[in-house]
Amino acid sequence: MSTPLDFSYETRPARVVFRPGASVSATPGEAARLGLRRVLVVCGSRGEATARAVADALGDVCAGLHAEARMHVPVEVADRAVEVAREIGADGCVAVGGGSAIGLGKAIALRTGLPLIAVPSTYSGSEMTPVWGLTEHGAKRTGRDAAVQPRSVVYDPELTLTLPVPLSVTSGINALAHAAEALYAPDASPLVSLMAEEGVRAMAGALPQVAAAPDDLDARSRALYAAWLCGACLGATTMGLHHKLCHVLGGTFGLPHAETHTVVLPYALAYNASAAPEAITALSRALETDDVPHALRALALGLGAPRSLAELGLKEPDLTVAAVQAAAQSYPNPREVTANGVLGLLTAAYEGWEPRSDTV
Ligand code: NAD
């Protein structure tokens, strides 16, 4: 018997421009549309040359370039960036780079209310969400606030040509995780589910091509297109156990963001599979498989991704601590989350065992 449709869907006002070269050719027009005259461009130290090209294209509209973004937005880094934005009298911010640079732009938007334009260079999806994060005393706080959602997102696949293959693969699977959990989110809706399924299909198709030919602009375009869809799913829904677990592993144990998502995802889906049959059916269609956790792990390993949490530096005694932490928090998940259940999942991911619903 099928269940009658029952959902809410809210669109958020964000403009998306997607084209090769758009970071330089479209960002000035996006700033003009928002009426901006003095923007602060923010980026990480490694992304400075790319951000400089965007700043040059903005001409007089660029009032400063601040290349101090760092992973997980330490609060002192955010404080300094806000100070700079105020000192130069910025009326807007342009964040160029991965989730870390966009995270810094969001921190500025959160504190000052300045409009944000995002020019992403990874597949993290942060550019499509109203979620911010700040790290203080080793703990990362996150929240949702419409003020941090970029008003305009400029997708330029040319920026991703330099993204190393290992990071392209893990960042791509990080994106895929957003779509996977959106499919069983309590606030899922038919449009989000369509985007999620297509996002997974497009990313799973593009990643092997990106890995085989990293400078193929067409493959890069399709991976970035998938990242857009997956990011939109992340922005529209509430994530479950997988994202919470990765948050704990990154926040408390310092594990790298995209790699951790890549290792954990097959195990989290194996854990949730019995309680989320419709999501698994959609993922099976997108991945053309009848064993979703196995197919995801095979995709990642086939492209050289890390195999286990042990490989990422987690220690065995950390497993229990992480399981207790992940089970103690409250978030929606299709299957009940118990410390024992999460410990089984984490142990399998730590060892790098084949993910199976009956073992996690
Ligand atoms: P990142 O931004 O830290 O980038 C990873 C590394 O790749 C950095 O060294 C960076 O300099 C480099 N890099 C980025 N783009 C490159 C390119 N095109 N070519 C070469 N090198 C490049 O990592 P990320 O995975 O994009 O983002 C992770 C961060 O974003 C985490 O803090 C995560 O919590 C946050 N995030 C937030 C949201 C949200 O909705 N708020 C969503 C996803 C991720």
mmCIF file of C-alpha atoms and ligand atoms in Angstrom:
data_model
loop_
_atom_site.group_PDB
_atom_site.id
_atom_site.type_symbol
_atom_site.label_atom_id
_atom_site.label_comp_id
_atom_site.label_asym_id
_atom_site.label_seq_id
_atom_site.Cartn_x
_atom_site.Cartn_y
_atom_site.Cartn_z
ATOM 1 C CA MET A 1 0.000 0.000 0.000
ATOM 2 C CA SER A 2 1.478 3.391 -0.887
ATOM 3 C CA THR A 3 1.481 6.343 1.512
ATOM 4 C CA PRO A 4 -0.326 9.557 0.483
ATOM 5 C CA LEU A 5 2.013 12.455 -0.290
ATOM 6 C CA ASP A 6 2.579 14.772 2.651
ATOM 7 C CA PHE A 7 5.311 17.424 2.443
ATOM 8 C CA SER A 8 6.315 21.078 2.726
ATOM 9 C CA TYR A 9 8.749 22.704 0.319
ATOM 10 C CA GLU A 10 10.288 26.130 0.607
ATOM 11 C CA THR A 11 12.391 27.767 -2.078
ATOM 12 C CA ARG A 12 15.059 30.171 -0.996
ATOM 13 C CA PRO A 13 15.994 33.174 -3.098
ATOM 14 C CA ALA A 14 19.384 32.301 -4.580
ATOM 15 C CA ARG A 15 20.590 32.931 -8.089
ATOM 16 C CA VAL A 16 22.844 30.407 -9.770
ATOM 17 C CA VAL A 17 25.084 31.145 -12.747
ATOM 18 C CA PHE A 18 26.872 28.120 -14.193
ATOM 19 C CA ARG A 19 29.373 28.359 -17.043
ATOM 20 C CA PRO A 20 33.073 27.857 -17.771
ATOM 21 C CA GLY A 21 34.905 31.084 -16.968
ATOM 22 C CA ALA A 22 31.985 32.460 -14.906
ATOM 23 C CA SER A 23 34.137 33.274 -11.862
ATOM 24 C CA VAL A 24 35.695 36.101 -13.845
ATOM 25 C CA SER A 25 33.013 36.819 -16.452
ATOM 26 C CA ALA A 26 29.899 36.645 -14.238
ATOM 27 C CA THR A 27 30.911 37.670 -10.692
ATOM 28 C CA PRO A 28 31.077 41.424 -11.467
ATOM 29 C CA GLY A 29 27.553 41.285 -12.929
ATOM 30 C CA GLU A 30 26.283 39.414 -9.875
ATOM 31 C CA ALA A 31 27.780 42.075 -7.585
ATOM 32 C CA ALA A 32 26.137 44.790 -9.700
ATOM 33 C CA ARG A 33 22.736 43.048 -9.536
ATOM 34 C CA LEU A 34 22.967 43.164 -5.752
ATOM 35 C CA GLY A 35 23.934 46.862 -5.926
ATOM 36 C CA LEU A 36 27.345 46.225 -4.348
ATOM 37 C CA ARG A 37 30.118 48.837 -4.667
ATOM 38 C CA ARG A 38 32.738 47.754 -2.091
ATOM 39 C CA VAL A 39 33.111 44.029 -1.636
ATOM 40 C CA LEU A 40 35.600 42.060 0.428
ATOM 41 C CA VAL A 41 36.885 38.971 -1.398
ATOM 42 C CA VAL A 42 37.756 36.105 0.980
ATOM 43 C CA CYS A 43 39.647 32.883 0.256
ATOM 44 C CA GLY A 44 42.142 30.461 1.776
ATOM 45 C CA SER A 45 45.903 30.957 1.372
ATOM 46 C CA ARG A 46 46.117 28.232 -1.292
ATOM 47 C CA GLY A 47 43.265 29.746 -3.280
ATOM 48 C CA GLU A 48 44.696 33.246 -3.388
ATOM 49 C CA ALA A 49 45.678 33.290 -7.072
ATOM 50 C CA THR A 50 42.168 32.266 -8.140
ATOM 51 C CA ALA A 51 40.576 34.794 -5.805
ATOM 52 C CA ARG A 52 42.951 37.481 -7.099
ATOM 53 C CA ALA A 53 41.652 36.889 -10.637
ATOM 54 C CA VAL A 54 38.077 37.353 -9.382
ATOM 55 C CA ALA A 55 39.152 40.479 -7.457
ATOM 56 C CA ASP A 56 40.806 41.885 -10.594
ATOM 57 C CA ALA A 57 37.656 41.230 -12.605
ATOM 58 C CA LEU A 58 35.657 43.134 -9.972
ATOM 59 C CA GLY A 59 37.963 46.142 -10.459
ATOM 60 C CA ASP A 60 37.069 49.124 -8.253
ATOM 61 C CA VAL A 61 34.199 47.161 -6.718
ATOM 62 C CA CYS A 62 36.776 45.035 -4.888
ATOM 63 C CA ALA A 63 37.773 46.924 -1.736
ATOM 64 C CA GLY A 64 40.026 44.194 -0.336
ATOM 65 C CA LEU A 65 41.255 40.611 -0.540
ATOM 66 C CA HIS A 66 41.501 38.596 2.670
ATOM 67 C CA ALA A 67 43.238 35.226 2.185
ATOM 68 C CA GLU A 68 42.924 33.817 5.698
ATOM 69 C CA ALA A 69 40.153 31.220 5.513
ATOM 70 C CA ARG A 70 40.901 28.022 7.442
ATOM 71 C CA MET A 71 39.138 24.670 7.778
ATOM 72 C CA HIS A 72 36.082 24.709 10.126
ATOM 73 C CA VAL A 73 36.177 28.530 10.552
ATOM 74 C CA PRO A 74 38.045 29.094 13.850
ATOM 75 C CA VAL A 75 36.261 31.902 15.700
ATOM 76 C CA GLU A 76 39.409 34.094 15.831
ATOM 77 C CA VAL A 77 39.695 33.828 12.025
ATOM 78 C CA ALA A 78 36.055 34.915 11.723
ATOM 79 C CA ASP A 79 36.600 37.811 14.175
ATOM 80 C CA ARG A 80 39.544 39.106 12.154
ATOM 81 C CA ALA A 81 37.654 38.864 8.855
ATOM 82 C CA VAL A 82 34.681 40.760 10.304
ATOM 83 C CA GLU A 83 37.082 43.443 11.529
ATOM 84 C CA VAL A 84 38.608 43.760 8.055
ATOM 85 C CA ALA A 85 35.150 43.949 6.435
ATOM 86 C CA ARG A 86 34.214 46.774 8.839
ATOM 87 C CA GLU A 87 37.550 48.606 8.440
ATOM 88 C CA ILE A 88 37.221 48.809 4.677
ATOM 89 C CA GLY A 89 33.499 49.648 4.813
ATOM 90 C CA ALA A 90 32.507 46.585 2.799
ATOM 91 C CA ASP A 91 28.909 46.406 1.579
ATOM 92 C CA GLY A 92 29.174 42.759 0.500
ATOM 93 C CA CYS A 93 31.421 39.733 0.458
ATOM 94 C CA VAL A 94 32.587 37.362 -2.281
ATOM 95 C CA ALA A 95 33.904 33.977 -1.063
ATOM 96 C CA VAL A 96 36.108 32.117 -3.536
ATOM 97 C CA GLY A 97 37.165 28.535 -2.772
ATOM 98 C CA GLY A 98 35.991 25.386 -1.025
ATOM 99 C CA GLY A 99 33.736 24.944 1.984
ATOM 100 C CA SER A 100 36.309 26.607 4.237
ATOM 101 C CA ALA A 101 36.391 29.880 2.259
ATOM 102 C CA ILE A 102 32.609 29.911 1.868
ATOM 103 C CA GLY A 103 32.344 29.167 5.606
ATOM 104 C CA LEU A 104 34.349 32.316 6.330
ATOM 105 C CA GLY A 105 32.104 34.352 4.018
ATOM 106 C CA LYS A 106 29.102 32.981 5.916
ATOM 107 C CA ALA A 107 30.645 33.960 9.266
ATOM 108 C CA ILE A 108 30.993 37.534 7.965
ATOM 109 C CA ALA A 109 27.394 37.493 6.709
ATOM 110 C CA LEU A 110 26.167 36.123 10.039
ATOM 111 C CA ARG A 111 27.822 38.870 12.093
ATOM 112 C CA THR A 112 27.330 41.822 9.746
ATOM 113 C CA GLY A 113 24.301 40.960 7.614
ATOM 114 C CA LEU A 114 26.352 41.686 4.461
ATOM 115 C CA PRO A 115 25.138 39.868 1.324
ATOM 116 C CA LEU A 116 27.360 37.001 0.190
ATOM 117 C CA ILE A 117 28.290 35.809 -3.299
ATOM 118 C CA ALA A 118 29.859 32.332 -3.420
ATOM 119 C CA VAL A 119 32.286 31.136 -6.081
ATOM 120 C CA PRO A 120 32.880 27.478 -5.135
ATOM 121 C CA SER A 121 35.938 25.490 -6.183
ATOM 122 C CA THR A 122 35.089 22.101 -4.592
ATOM 123 C CA TYR A 123 31.965 19.925 -4.468
ATOM 124 C CA SER A 124 31.217 20.579 -0.759
ATOM 125 C CA GLY A 125 27.817 22.194 -1.412
ATOM 126 C CA SER A 126 28.093 24.828 1.320
ATOM 127 C CA GLU A 127 27.252 27.535 -1.239
ATOM 128 C CA MET A 128 23.664 26.238 -1.483
ATOM 129 C CA THR A 129 22.860 26.183 2.231
ATOM 130 C CA PRO A 130 21.860 28.532 5.052
ATOM 131 C CA VAL A 131 24.091 26.535 7.419
ATOM 132 C CA TRP A 132 27.028 28.221 9.155
ATOM 133 C CA GLY A 133 29.753 26.721 11.369
ATOM 134 C CA LEU A 134 32.240 28.218 13.817
ATOM 135 C CA THR A 135 34.913 26.433 15.845
ATOM 136 C CA GLU A 136 35.882 27.570 19.318
ATOM 137 C CA HIS A 137 37.973 25.695 21.926
ATOM 138 C CA GLY A 138 38.043 22.631 19.681
ATOM 139 C CA ALA A 139 34.249 22.396 19.383
ATOM 140 C CA LYS A 140 32.350 23.258 16.210
ATOM 141 C CA ARG A 141 28.950 24.930 16.541
ATOM 142 C CA THR A 142 26.626 25.013 13.558
ATOM 143 C CA GLY A 143 23.337 26.765 12.942
ATOM 144 C CA ARG A 144 20.915 27.764 10.193
ATOM 145 C CA ASP A 145 20.315 31.392 9.350
ATOM 146 C CA ALA A 146 18.848 32.756 6.132
ATOM 147 C CA ALA A 147 21.341 35.664 6.337
ATOM 148 C CA VAL A 148 24.283 33.374 5.482
ATOM 149 C CA GLN A 149 22.753 31.752 2.402
ATOM 150 C CA PRO A 150 24.678 33.146 -0.583
ATOM 151 C CA ARG A 151 22.457 35.475 -2.627
ATOM 152 C CA SER A 152 24.227 34.441 -5.759
ATOM 153 C CA VAL A 153 26.319 31.373 -6.592
ATOM 154 C CA VAL A 154 28.766 31.468 -9.484
ATOM 155 C CA TYR A 155 29.725 27.968 -10.618
ATOM 156 C CA ASP A 156 32.811 27.924 -12.801
ATOM 157 C CA PRO A 157 33.950 24.387 -13.669
ATOM 158 C CA GLU A 158 37.298 25.800 -14.822
ATOM 159 C CA LEU A 159 38.115 26.514 -11.164
ATOM 160 C CA THR A 160 37.841 22.806 -10.388
ATOM 161 C CA LEU A 161 40.392 21.753 -13.016
ATOM 162 C CA THR A 162 43.147 22.132 -10.390
ATOM 163 C CA LEU A 163 41.315 20.141 -7.718
ATOM 164 C CA PRO A 164 43.592 17.108 -7.193
ATOM 165 C CA VAL A 165 41.991 13.768 -8.115
ATOM 166 C CA PRO A 166 41.969 12.360 -4.537
ATOM 167 C CA LEU A 167 40.180 15.482 -3.262
ATOM 168 C CA SER A 168 37.856 15.522 -6.286
ATOM 169 C CA VAL A 169 36.806 11.956 -5.459
ATOM 170 C CA THR A 170 36.266 12.490 -1.731
ATOM 171 C CA SER A 171 34.661 15.911 -2.213
ATOM 172 C CA GLY A 172 32.351 14.348 -4.822
ATOM 173 C CA ILE A 173 31.324 11.591 -2.429
ATOM 174 C CA ASN A 174 30.847 14.211 0.293
ATOM 175 C CA ALA A 175 28.320 15.807 -2.085
ATOM 176 C CA LEU A 176 26.692 12.472 -2.784
ATOM 177 C CA ALA A 177 26.202 12.000 0.984
ATOM 178 C CA HIS A 178 24.046 15.150 1.103
ATOM 179 C CA ALA A 179 21.749 13.750 -1.569
ATOM 180 C CA ALA A 180 21.627 10.293 0.022
ATOM 181 C CA GLU A 181 20.532 11.609 3.413
ATOM 182 C CA ALA A 182 18.092 14.086 1.824
ATOM 183 C CA LEU A 183 16.213 11.100 0.391
ATOM 184 C CA TYR A 184 15.205 9.931 3.883
ATOM 185 C CA ALA A 185 15.097 13.317 5.629
ATOM 186 C CA PRO A 186 11.885 14.146 7.533
ATOM 187 C CA ASP A 187 11.589 17.317 5.428
ATOM 188 C CA ALA A 188 12.175 15.554 2.096
ATOM 189 C CA SER A 189 9.796 16.464 -0.713
ATOM 190 C CA PRO A 190 9.282 15.225 -4.272
ATOM 191 C CA LEU A 191 11.341 18.001 -5.895
ATOM 192 C CA VAL A 192 14.261 17.493 -3.492
ATOM 193 C CA SER A 193 14.104 13.732 -4.082
ATOM 194 C CA LEU A 194 14.305 14.278 -7.850
ATOM 195 C CA MET A 195 17.330 16.529 -7.392
ATOM 196 C CA ALA A 196 18.912 14.018 -5.026
ATOM 197 C CA GLU A 197 18.524 11.061 -7.355
ATOM 198 C CA GLU A 198 19.815 13.019 -10.332
ATOM 199 C CA GLY A 199 22.667 14.431 -8.216
ATOM 200 C CA VAL A 200 23.795 10.934 -7.221
ATOM 201 C CA ARG A 201 23.479 9.659 -10.807
ATOM 202 C CA ALA A 202 25.437 12.590 -12.226
ATOM 203 C CA MET A 203 28.175 12.479 -9.578
ATOM 204 C CA ALA A 204 28.643 8.701 -9.773
ATOM 205 C CA GLY A 205 28.895 9.034 -13.562
ATOM 206 C CA ALA A 206 31.268 12.005 -13.526
ATOM 207 C CA LEU A 207 33.793 10.948 -10.872
ATOM 208 C CA PRO A 208 35.405 8.082 -12.830
ATOM 209 C CA GLN A 209 35.741 10.448 -15.804
ATOM 210 C CA VAL A 210 37.256 13.187 -13.634
ATOM 211 C CA ALA A 211 39.705 10.656 -12.168
ATOM 212 C CA ALA A 212 40.653 9.381 -15.638
ATOM 213 C CA ALA A 213 41.006 12.842 -17.185
ATOM 214 C CA PRO A 214 41.175 15.572 -14.512
ATOM 215 C CA ASP A 215 41.488 18.308 -17.137
ATOM 216 C CA ASP A 216 38.386 17.251 -19.070
ATOM 217 C CA LEU A 217 36.142 20.301 -18.726
ATOM 218 C CA ASP A 218 33.026 18.348 -19.674
ATOM 219 C CA ALA A 219 33.553 15.787 -16.880
ATOM 220 C CA ARG A 220 34.362 18.625 -14.464
ATOM 221 C CA SER A 221 31.176 20.438 -15.518
ATOM 222 C CA ARG A 222 29.075 17.376 -14.845
ATOM 223 C CA ALA A 223 30.652 16.807 -11.427
ATOM 224 C CA LEU A 224 30.033 20.462 -10.501
ATOM 225 C CA TYR A 225 26.459 20.230 -11.808
ATOM 226 C CA ALA A 226 25.991 17.202 -9.526
ATOM 227 C CA ALA A 227 27.529 19.122 -6.623
ATOM 228 C CA TRP A 228 25.004 21.921 -7.193
ATOM 229 C CA LEU A 229 22.081 19.484 -7.033
ATOM 230 C CA CYS A 230 23.466 17.706 -3.964
ATOM 231 C CA GLY A 231 24.175 21.045 -2.249
ATOM 232 C CA ALA A 232 20.603 22.168 -2.941
ATOM 233 C CA CYS A 233 19.372 18.972 -1.236
ATOM 234 C CA LEU A 234 21.601 19.708 1.766
ATOM 235 C CA GLY A 235 20.207 23.235 2.004
ATOM 236 C CA ALA A 236 16.590 22.093 1.797
ATOM 237 C CA THR A 237 16.553 19.228 4.313
ATOM 238 C CA THR A 238 17.775 18.099 7.721
ATOM 239 C CA MET A 239 20.601 15.587 7.691
ATOM 240 C CA GLY A 240 20.704 12.381 9.776
ATOM 241 C CA LEU A 241 23.142 9.954 11.371
ATOM 242 C CA HIS A 242 25.761 10.046 8.614
ATOM 243 C CA HIS A 243 26.324 13.804 8.800
ATOM 244 C CA LYS A 244 26.177 13.819 12.611
ATOM 245 C CA LEU A 245 28.751 11.059 12.793
ATOM 246 C CA CYS A 246 31.111 12.852 10.380
ATOM 247 C CA HIS A 247 30.635 16.039 12.396
ATOM 248 C CA VAL A 248 31.719 14.194 15.573
ATOM 249 C CA LEU A 249 34.667 12.514 13.834
ATOM 250 C CA GLY A 250 35.848 15.817 12.328
ATOM 251 C CA GLY A 251 35.074 18.048 15.329
ATOM 252 C CA THR A 252 36.305 15.854 18.188
ATOM 253 C CA PHE A 253 38.977 13.740 16.517
ATOM 254 C CA GLY A 254 40.185 16.120 13.797
ATOM 255 C CA LEU A 255 39.525 13.717 10.922
ATOM 256 C CA PRO A 256 39.567 15.323 7.443
ATOM 257 C CA HIS A 257 36.103 16.386 6.235
ATOM 258 C CA ALA A 258 35.605 14.941 2.742
ATOM 259 C CA GLU A 259 37.636 11.760 3.380
ATOM 260 C CA THR A 260 35.619 10.973 6.502
ATOM 261 C CA HIS A 261 32.345 11.366 4.592
ATOM 262 C CA THR A 262 33.711 9.040 1.929
ATOM 263 C CA VAL A 263 34.663 6.252 4.343
ATOM 264 C CA VAL A 264 31.537 6.470 6.532
ATOM 265 C CA LEU A 265 28.785 6.811 3.901
ATOM 266 C CA PRO A 266 28.464 3.126 2.837
ATOM 267 C CA TYR A 267 28.265 2.024 6.487
ATOM 268 C CA ALA A 268 25.746 4.711 7.453
ATOM 269 C CA LEU A 269 23.545 3.676 4.519
ATOM 270 C CA ALA A 270 23.880 -0.009 5.436
ATOM 271 C CA TYR A 271 22.776 0.939 8.972
ATOM 272 C CA ASN A 272 19.742 2.869 7.730
ATOM 273 C CA ALA A 273 18.802 0.667 4.749
ATOM 274 C CA SER A 274 16.084 -1.426 6.416
ATOM 275 C CA ALA A 275 14.342 1.704 7.734
ATOM 276 C CA ALA A 276 14.535 3.732 4.497
ATOM 277 C CA PRO A 277 13.471 1.430 1.644
ATOM 278 C CA GLU A 278 12.288 4.203 -0.694
ATOM 279 C CA ALA A 279 15.573 6.083 -0.366
ATOM 280 C CA ILE A 280 17.518 2.894 -1.057
ATOM 281 C CA THR A 281 15.353 2.213 -4.124
ATOM 282 C CA ALA A 282 16.104 5.696 -5.479
ATOM 283 C CA LEU A 283 19.831 5.241 -4.806
ATOM 284 C CA SER A 284 19.736 1.797 -6.464
ATOM 285 C CA ARG A 285 18.256 3.376 -9.605
ATOM 286 C CA ALA A 286 20.824 6.167 -9.597
ATOM 287 C CA LEU A 287 23.784 3.847 -9.047
ATOM 288 C CA GLU A 288 22.385 0.991 -11.171
ATOM 289 C CA THR A 289 22.943 -1.552 -8.423
ATOM 290 C CA ASP A 290 20.982 -3.755 -6.069
ATOM 291 C CA ASP A 291 23.528 -3.272 -3.269
ATOM 292 C CA VAL A 292 23.927 0.438 -2.583
ATOM 293 C CA PRO A 293 26.496 0.346 0.272
ATOM 294 C CA HIS A 294 28.685 -2.080 -1.678
ATOM 295 C CA ALA A 295 28.430 -0.031 -4.894
ATOM 296 C CA LEU A 296 29.347 3.213 -3.125
ATOM 297 C CA ARG A 297 32.347 1.652 -1.449
ATOM 298 C CA ALA A 298 33.449 0.052 -4.714
ATOM 299 C CA LEU A 299 33.133 3.432 -6.488
ATOM 300 C CA ALA A 300 35.292 5.150 -3.854
ATOM 301 C CA LEU A 301 37.921 2.420 -3.566
ATOM 302 C CA GLY A 302 38.116 2.025 -7.339
ATOM 303 C CA LEU A 303 39.078 5.707 -7.544
ATOM 304 C CA GLY A 304 41.742 5.407 -4.854
ATOM 305 C CA ALA A 305 39.818 6.785 -1.850
ATOM 306 C CA PRO A 306 40.809 5.788 1.696
ATOM 307 C CA ARG A 307 39.386 2.463 2.883
ATOM 308 C CA SER A 308 38.946 2.842 6.630
ATOM 309 C CA LEU A 309 38.752 5.226 9.563
ATOM 310 C CA ALA A 310 41.983 3.636 10.841
ATOM 311 C CA GLU A 311 43.662 4.868 7.659
ATOM 312 C CA LEU A 312 42.400 8.391 8.426
ATOM 313 C CA GLY A 313 44.103 8.285 11.828
ATOM 314 C CA LEU A 314 41.257 7.333 14.184
ATOM 315 C CA LYS A 315 42.396 5.200 17.146
ATOM 316 C CA GLU A 316 40.491 2.159 18.387
ATOM 317 C CA PRO A 317 39.627 3.647 21.830
ATOM 318 C CA ASP A 318 38.046 6.633 20.008
ATOM 319 C CA LEU A 319 35.322 4.388 18.591
ATOM 320 C CA THR A 320 33.346 4.109 21.829
ATOM 321 C CA VAL A 321 33.712 7.822 22.599
ATOM 322 C CA ALA A 322 32.496 8.732 19.104
ATOM 323 C CA ALA A 323 29.596 6.256 19.289
ATOM 324 C CA VAL A 324 28.423 7.634 22.641
ATOM 325 C CA GLN A 325 28.699 11.223 21.380
ATOM 326 C CA ALA A 326 26.822 10.509 18.149
ATOM 327 C CA ALA A 327 24.064 8.622 19.985
ATOM 328 C CA ALA A 328 23.677 11.305 22.674
ATOM 329 C CA GLN A 329 22.701 14.082 20.250
ATOM 330 C CA SER A 330 19.260 14.521 18.818
ATOM 331 C CA TYR A 331 18.631 14.602 15.072
ATOM 332 C CA PRO A 332 16.231 12.889 12.737
ATOM 333 C CA ASN A 333 17.226 9.478 11.401
ATOM 334 C CA PRO A 334 15.061 6.769 9.829
ATOM 335 C CA ARG A 335 16.429 4.067 12.158
ATOM 336 C CA GLU A 336 16.774 4.448 15.906
ATOM 337 C CA VAL A 337 20.311 5.507 16.827
ATOM 338 C CA THR A 338 21.795 3.614 19.779
ATOM 339 C CA ALA A 339 25.362 3.779 21.094
ATOM 340 C CA ASN A 340 25.741 0.048 20.446
ATOM 341 C CA GLY A 341 24.369 0.328 16.933
ATOM 342 C CA VAL A 342 26.714 3.216 16.110
ATOM 343 C CA LEU A 343 29.634 1.340 17.651
ATOM 344 C CA GLY A 344 28.965 -1.566 15.263
ATOM 345 C CA LEU A 345 28.816 0.846 12.307
ATOM 346 C CA LEU A 346 31.994 2.634 13.380
ATOM 347 C CA THR A 347 33.882 -0.593 14.030
ATOM 348 C CA ALA A 348 33.096 -1.823 10.525
ATOM 349 C CA ALA A 349 34.197 1.553 9.069
ATOM 350 C CA TYR A 350 37.311 1.582 11.257
ATOM 351 C CA GLU A 351 38.353 -1.855 10.029
ATOM 352 C CA GLY A 352 37.217 -1.214 6.439
ATOM 353 C CA TRP A 353 35.006 -4.316 6.313
ATOM 354 C CA GLU A 354 32.507 -4.871 3.527
ATOM 355 C CA PRO A 355 29.439 -2.817 4.593
ATOM 356 C CA ARG A 356 26.424 -5.065 5.185
ATOM 357 C CA SER A 357 23.069 -4.251 6.716
ATOM 358 C CA ASP A 358 23.211 -7.270 9.036
ATOM 359 C CA THR A 359 26.652 -6.417 10.443
ATOM 360 C CA VAL A 360 26.221 -2.742 11.253
HETATM 361 P P1 NAD B 1 38.308 23.094 1.898
HETATM 362 O O1 NAD B 1 37.568 24.295 1.500
HETATM 363 O O2 NAD B 1 39.013 23.137 3.232
HETATM 364 O O3 NAD B 1 39.340 22.727 0.758
HETATM 365 C C1 NAD B 1 40.191 21.598 0.914
HETATM 366 C C2 NAD B 1 41.568 21.904 0.314
HETATM 367 O O4 NAD B 1 41.447 21.985 -1.086
HETATM 368 C C3 NAD B 1 42.149 23.241 0.771
HETATM 369 O O5 NAD B 1 43.511 23.070 1.007
HETATM 370 C C4 NAD B 1 41.926 24.151 -0.424
HETATM 371 O O6 NAD B 1 42.905 25.144 -0.524
HETATM 372 C C5 NAD B 1 42.025 23.182 -1.584
HETATM 373 N N1 NAD B 1 41.250 23.542 -2.768
HETATM 374 C C6 NAD B 1 39.975 23.986 -2.813
HETATM 375 N N2 NAD B 1 39.593 24.145 -4.092
HETATM 376 C C7 NAD B 1 40.654 23.812 -4.867
HETATM 377 C C8 NAD B 1 40.875 23.773 -6.260
HETATM 378 N N3 NAD B 1 39.899 24.040 -7.131
HETATM 379 N N4 NAD B 1 42.098 23.375 -6.722
HETATM 380 C C9 NAD B 1 43.062 23.028 -5.837
HETATM 381 N N5 NAD B 1 42.911 23.038 -4.495
HETATM 382 C C10 NAD B 1 41.717 23.427 -4.017
HETATM 383 O O7 NAD B 1 37.398 21.766 1.924
HETATM 384 P P2 NAD B 1 35.908 21.447 1.472
HETATM 385 O O8 NAD B 1 35.793 19.972 1.543
HETATM 386 O O9 NAD B 1 35.510 22.158 0.246
HETATM 387 O O10 NAD B 1 35.043 22.079 2.647
HETATM 388 C C11 NAD B 1 35.097 21.563 3.944
HETATM 389 C C12 NAD B 1 34.571 22.571 4.949
HETATM 390 O O11 NAD B 1 33.313 23.064 4.536
HETATM 391 C C13 NAD B 1 34.357 21.932 6.314
HETATM 392 O O12 NAD B 1 34.674 22.876 7.313
HETATM 393 C C14 NAD B 1 32.863 21.634 6.304
HETATM 394 O O13 NAD B 1 32.334 21.554 7.609
HETATM 395 C C15 NAD B 1 32.331 22.823 5.545
HETATM 396 N N6 NAD B 1 31.040 22.561 4.871
HETATM 397 C C16 NAD B 1 29.993 23.329 5.251
HETATM 398 C C17 NAD B 1 28.768 23.135 4.645
HETATM 399 C C18 NAD B 1 27.609 24.009 5.039
HETATM 400 O O14 NAD B 1 26.526 23.854 4.509
HETATM 401 N N7 NAD B 1 27.804 24.942 5.929
HETATM 402 C C19 NAD B 1 28.609 22.160 3.655
HETATM 403 C C20 NAD B 1 29.705 21.392 3.288
HETATM 404 C C21 NAD B 1 30.943 21.611 3.897
#
